Tab-separated table of C-alpha atoms in Angstrom:
chain	number	residue	atom	x	y	z
A	337	GLY	CA	266.864	-254.840	-204.261
A	338	GLU	CA	266.681	-254.682	-199.776
A	339	ASN	CA	267.141	-258.075	-198.443
A	340	VAL	CA	266.348	-259.029	-195.058
A	341	GLU	CA	267.541	-261.846	-192.651
A	342	GLN	CA	266.081	-262.659	-189.388
A	343	HIS	CA	267.538	-264.794	-186.904
A	344	PRO	CA	266.425	-267.241	-185.060
A	345	SER	CA	263.912	-268.728	-186.999
A	346	THR	CA	262.379	-270.546	-183.538
A	347	LEU	CA	262.756	-269.469	-180.431
A	348	SER	CA	261.734	-270.989	-176.909
A	349	VAL	CA	262.433	-269.218	-173.835
A	350	GLN	CA	261.025	-269.851	-169.973
A	351	GLU	CA	258.005	-266.831	-169.237
A	352	GLY	CA	259.564	-264.428	-167.433
A	353	ASP	CA	262.906	-264.818	-169.509
A	354	SER	CA	263.971	-262.206	-172.407
A	355	ALA	CA	263.657	-262.816	-176.068
A	356	VAL	CA	266.301	-261.073	-178.896
A	357	ILE	CA	265.408	-261.707	-182.417
A	358	LYS	CA	267.754	-260.148	-184.515
A	359	CYS	CA	267.486	-258.869	-187.747
A	360	THR	CA	270.368	-257.554	-190.762
A	361	TYR	CA	269.263	-255.463	-193.992
A	362	SER	CA	271.103	-254.806	-196.907
A	363	ASP	CA	270.446	-251.138	-198.400
A	364	SER	CA	271.930	-248.705	-196.752
A	365	ALA	CA	269.181	-245.682	-198.115
A	366	SER	CA	266.310	-247.882	-195.670
A	367	ASN	CA	265.126	-245.399	-193.015
A	368	TYR	CA	262.068	-247.226	-191.181
A	369	PHE	CA	262.203	-250.704	-189.358
A	370	PRO	CA	258.788	-251.841	-188.021
A	371	TRP	CA	258.449	-255.128	-185.995
A	372	TYR	CA	254.895	-257.205	-186.656
A	373	LYS	CA	253.558	-259.817	-184.866
A	374	GLN	CA	251.895	-262.739	-186.335
A	375	GLU	CA	249.264	-265.030	-184.220
A	376	LEU	CA	248.032	-267.876	-185.983
A	377	GLY	CA	245.453	-267.185	-188.664
A	378	LYS	CA	246.149	-263.648	-187.598
A	379	ARG	CA	246.995	-260.488	-189.310
A	380	PRO	CA	250.215	-258.826	-188.925
A	381	GLN	CA	250.320	-256.284	-186.476
A	382	LEU	CA	252.890	-253.671	-185.155
A	383	ILE	CA	254.596	-253.870	-182.172
A	384	ILE	CA	257.039	-251.249	-182.457
A	385	ASP	CA	258.739	-249.607	-185.164
A	386	ILE	CA	262.452	-246.973	-184.918
A	387	ARG	CA	263.392	-244.928	-187.726
A	388	SER	CA	267.106	-244.083	-189.035
A	389	ASN	CA	267.698	-241.596	-186.739
A	390	VAL	CA	267.166	-243.044	-183.899
A	391	GLY	CA	269.139	-245.594	-182.070
A	392	GLU	CA	267.045	-247.246	-179.475
A	393	LYS	CA	263.371	-246.588	-178.600
A	394	LYS	CA	261.357	-248.937	-175.959
A	395	ASP	CA	257.548	-249.543	-175.283
A	396	GLN	CA	256.678	-251.367	-171.708
A	397	ARG	CA	258.482	-254.863	-172.607
A	398	ILE	CA	259.276	-254.597	-175.477
A	399	ALA	CA	262.571	-252.414	-177.380
A	400	VAL	CA	264.392	-252.614	-180.407
A	401	THR	CA	268.086	-250.850	-181.068
A	402	LEU	CA	269.064	-250.524	-184.417
A	403	ASN	CA	272.949	-250.263	-185.419
A	404	LYS	CA	273.055	-248.044	-189.178
A	405	THR	CA	276.198	-249.143	-189.332
A	406	ALA	CA	276.262	-252.611	-188.972
A	407	LYS	CA	272.721	-252.468	-190.920
A	408	HIS	CA	271.204	-254.521	-188.043
A	409	PHE	CA	268.476	-253.994	-185.845
A	410	SER	CA	267.124	-256.258	-182.793
A	411	LEU	CA	263.865	-256.638	-181.043
A	412	HIS	CA	264.128	-257.214	-177.185
A	413	ILE	CA	261.686	-258.879	-175.067
A	414	THR	CA	261.714	-258.598	-171.678
A	415	GLU	CA	259.310	-260.713	-168.845
A	416	THR	CA	257.900	-262.786	-171.310
A	417	GLN	CA	254.012	-264.262	-171.230
A	418	PRO	CA	252.839	-266.820	-172.620
A	419	GLU	CA	251.016	-264.480	-174.793
A	420	ASP	CA	253.689	-263.330	-176.003
A	421	SER	CA	254.064	-266.292	-178.016
A	422	ALA	CA	253.606	-265.725	-181.864
A	423	VAL	CA	255.313	-265.459	-184.855
A	424	TYR	CA	257.280	-262.093	-184.947
A	425	PHE	CA	258.896	-260.596	-188.361
A	426	CYS	CA	260.942	-257.773	-188.736
A	427	ALA	CA	260.867	-255.457	-192.018
A	428	ALA	CA	262.968	-252.888	-193.468
A	429	SER	CA	261.675	-249.693	-195.755
A	430	THR	CA	262.767	-246.822	-197.477
A	431	ASP	CA	260.308	-244.740	-197.841
A	432	THR	CA	260.936	-241.545	-200.345
A	433	GLY	CA	257.240	-241.036	-201.007
A	434	THR	CA	257.169	-242.661	-204.217
A	435	ALA	CA	258.168	-245.894	-202.803
A	436	SER	CA	257.100	-246.998	-200.073
A	437	LYS	CA	257.632	-251.090	-200.274
A	438	LEU	CA	258.540	-253.041	-196.671
A	439	THR	CA	260.735	-255.848	-196.855
A	440	PHE	CA	260.305	-258.670	-194.326
A	441	GLY	CA	262.536	-261.277	-192.859
A	442	THR	CA	261.195	-264.964	-192.954
A	443	GLY	CA	260.118	-264.598	-189.529
A	444	THR	CA	260.475	-266.082	-185.849
A	445	ARG	CA	258.451	-268.066	-184.084
A	446	LEU	CA	258.543	-267.363	-180.253
A	447	GLN	CA	257.381	-269.826	-177.824
A	448	VAL	CA	257.112	-269.161	-174.191
A	449	THR	CA	256.308	-271.658	-171.659
A	450	LEU	CA	255.204	-272.103	-168.278
B	191	ASP	CA	235.083	-252.952	-187.542
B	192	THR	CA	237.187	-249.731	-189.059
B	193	GLY	CA	240.125	-251.786	-190.163
B	194	VAL	CA	241.259	-252.564	-193.445
B	195	SER	CA	239.084	-255.676	-194.629
B	196	GLN	CA	239.535	-257.957	-197.247
B	197	ASP	CA	236.977	-260.018	-198.921
B	198	PRO	CA	236.311	-263.171	-199.501
B	199	ARG	CA	238.449	-264.679	-196.344
B	200	HIS	CA	238.908	-268.007	-198.144
B	201	LYS	CA	238.808	-268.820	-201.933
B	202	ILE	CA	239.403	-272.675	-203.329
B	203	THR	CA	239.852	-272.625	-207.641
B	204	LYS	CA	240.283	-274.934	-209.830
B	205	ARG	CA	243.756	-274.587	-211.612
B	206	GLY	CA	243.084	-272.212	-214.262
B	207	GLN	CA	240.108	-270.081	-213.230
B	208	ASN	CA	240.351	-266.580	-212.496
B	209	VAL	CA	240.020	-265.213	-209.031
B	210	THR	CA	239.412	-261.499	-207.713
B	211	PHE	CA	240.284	-260.848	-204.392
B	212	ARG	CA	238.516	-256.933	-203.022
B	213	CYS	CA	240.367	-254.894	-200.244
B	214	ASP	CA	238.935	-251.937	-198.536
B	215	PRO	CA	241.614	-249.990	-196.869
B	216	ILE	CA	240.675	-247.814	-193.517
B	217	SER	CA	239.376	-244.643	-194.689
B	218	GLU	CA	240.857	-241.892	-195.738
B	219	HIS	CA	243.977	-243.773	-196.206
B	220	ASN	CA	245.619	-242.903	-199.271
B	221	ARG	CA	248.428	-245.820	-199.490
B	222	LEU	CA	247.583	-249.271	-200.306
B	223	TYR	CA	249.653	-252.309	-200.608
B	224	TRP	CA	249.576	-255.963	-201.706
B	225	TYR	CA	251.413	-258.683	-200.288
B	226	ARG	CA	251.428	-262.104	-200.594
B	227	GLN	CA	252.572	-264.433	-197.675
B	228	THR	CA	253.295	-268.770	-198.338
B	229	LEU	CA	253.474	-270.986	-195.188
B	230	GLY	CA	256.645	-269.862	-193.094
B	231	GLN	CA	257.217	-266.997	-194.508
B	232	GLY	CA	257.227	-263.173	-194.569
B	233	PRO	CA	254.657	-261.469	-196.455
B	234	GLU	CA	256.192	-260.813	-199.956
B	235	PHE	CA	255.520	-257.033	-201.216
B	236	LEU	CA	253.267	-257.390	-205.083
B	237	THR	CA	252.461	-253.612	-205.665
B	238	TYR	CA	251.672	-250.545	-204.176
B	239	PHE	CA	249.229	-247.501	-204.980
B	240	GLN	CA	249.124	-244.244	-203.865
B	241	ASN	CA	245.915	-243.103	-204.546
B	242	GLU	CA	244.525	-244.541	-207.663
B	243	ALA	CA	248.153	-244.338	-208.874
B	244	GLN	CA	249.986	-247.707	-209.186
B	245	LEU	CA	253.243	-246.647	-208.108
B	246	GLU	CA	255.093	-250.044	-207.760
B	247	LYS	CA	254.868	-253.635	-209.237
B	248	SER	CA	256.858	-256.383	-207.976
B	249	ARG	CA	258.601	-258.630	-210.279
B	250	LEU	CA	256.273	-261.745	-208.402
B	251	LEU	CA	253.200	-260.038	-209.960
B	252	SER	CA	253.391	-261.612	-213.591
B	253	ASP	CA	251.125	-260.785	-216.313
B	254	ARG	CA	248.409	-263.231	-214.800
B	255	PHE	CA	248.413	-260.648	-212.176
B	256	SER	CA	246.689	-257.623	-212.208
B	257	ALA	CA	245.958	-254.982	-209.665
B	258	GLU	CA	243.415	-251.874	-209.635
B	259	ARG	CA	242.105	-249.052	-207.100
B	260	PRO	CA	239.907	-246.965	-209.832
B	261	LYS	CA	238.821	-244.735	-207.503
B	262	GLY	CA	241.455	-244.086	-204.228
B	263	SER	CA	239.318	-245.994	-202.416
B	264	PHE	CA	239.396	-249.952	-202.749
B	265	SER	CA	241.457	-252.028	-204.886
B	266	THR	CA	240.899	-255.609	-206.629
B	267	LEU	CA	243.863	-258.212	-207.119
B	268	GLU	CA	242.780	-260.273	-210.233
B	269	ILE	CA	244.810	-263.794	-210.783
B	270	GLN	CA	244.116	-265.165	-214.036
B	271	ARG	CA	244.467	-268.816	-215.154
B	272	THR	CA	245.432	-269.724	-211.962
B	273	GLU	CA	248.452	-271.956	-210.727
B	274	GLN	CA	249.110	-274.152	-207.977
B	275	GLY	CA	251.863	-271.918	-206.994
B	276	ASP	CA	249.631	-269.397	-206.654
B	277	SER	CA	248.221	-271.120	-203.502
B	278	ALA	CA	249.144	-268.547	-200.730
B	279	MET	CA	247.251	-265.745	-197.902
B	280	TYR	CA	247.066	-262.490	-200.049
B	281	LEU	CA	247.172	-259.779	-197.734
B	282	CYS	CA	246.636	-256.130	-198.575
B	283	ALA	CA	247.769	-253.529	-195.608
B	284	SER	CA	246.947	-249.642	-195.865
B	285	SER	CA	248.677	-246.611	-194.401
B	286	GLN	CA	247.561	-242.641	-193.904
B	287	ARG	CA	250.499	-240.625	-195.730
B	288	GLN	CA	253.953	-241.214	-195.903
B	289	GLY	CA	256.215	-242.328	-192.970
B	290	ALA	CA	252.780	-244.054	-191.088
B	291	GLU	CA	252.042	-247.443	-189.592
B	292	ALA	CA	250.576	-249.759	-192.392
B	293	PHE	CA	247.403	-251.634	-191.011
B	294	PHE	CA	247.141	-255.160	-192.506
B	295	GLY	CA	243.692	-256.924	-193.385
B	296	GLN	CA	243.244	-260.390	-192.339
B	297	GLY	CA	244.075	-261.337	-195.902
B	298	THR	CA	242.354	-263.709	-198.239
B	299	ARG	CA	243.616	-267.509	-198.014
B	300	LEU	CA	243.451	-268.585	-201.840
B	301	THR	CA	243.998	-272.635	-202.489
B	302	VAL	CA	244.486	-273.649	-206.193
B	303	VAL	CA	243.731	-277.145	-206.475
């Protein structure tokens, strides 16, 4: 089955700096790669996703890149703010219609300091 | 709140007891997922329904676990003869169709003592 590895496990940046989180996946059939943000005690919330037919996607301060050949994808947060502090999870999925589970990475705890 | 709702939010039970959790997905979402999340880990897939059909089950879902979605709307997850290792956050998610975003509920935190 799919295996997703995520690095780093913790990341501390100063407000205004950029943060990069990297994930690798094992199943070349995976075609959907969402990123979730989870604040303490709250539900995971989708912040951005990318599909296998796209190499990069951007939404304001957040961007995701995908390298299908190398089987890795990354989350980039620019101009970080204290409210970006949370745990971020990458995930991979092979959505074939009848099979649609997300396999998550182990998470990155991002701390944005003032 | 029109999001995914789960009940109860917290459950403390004694080892050996049975527990049942409920998930109400977003209206008209035909896909429903159950995940388990332990401290410091990402959510782990347990099972997936498309309408009332249970299409996939993880190896994590031992014979003590059973999930149902009888009318294709809400779902229940039952754990029989609970063990301390079952202590975790149980998350439900739903999506509208193939390739659509999955929305998570707030989860049910289970503590087995």
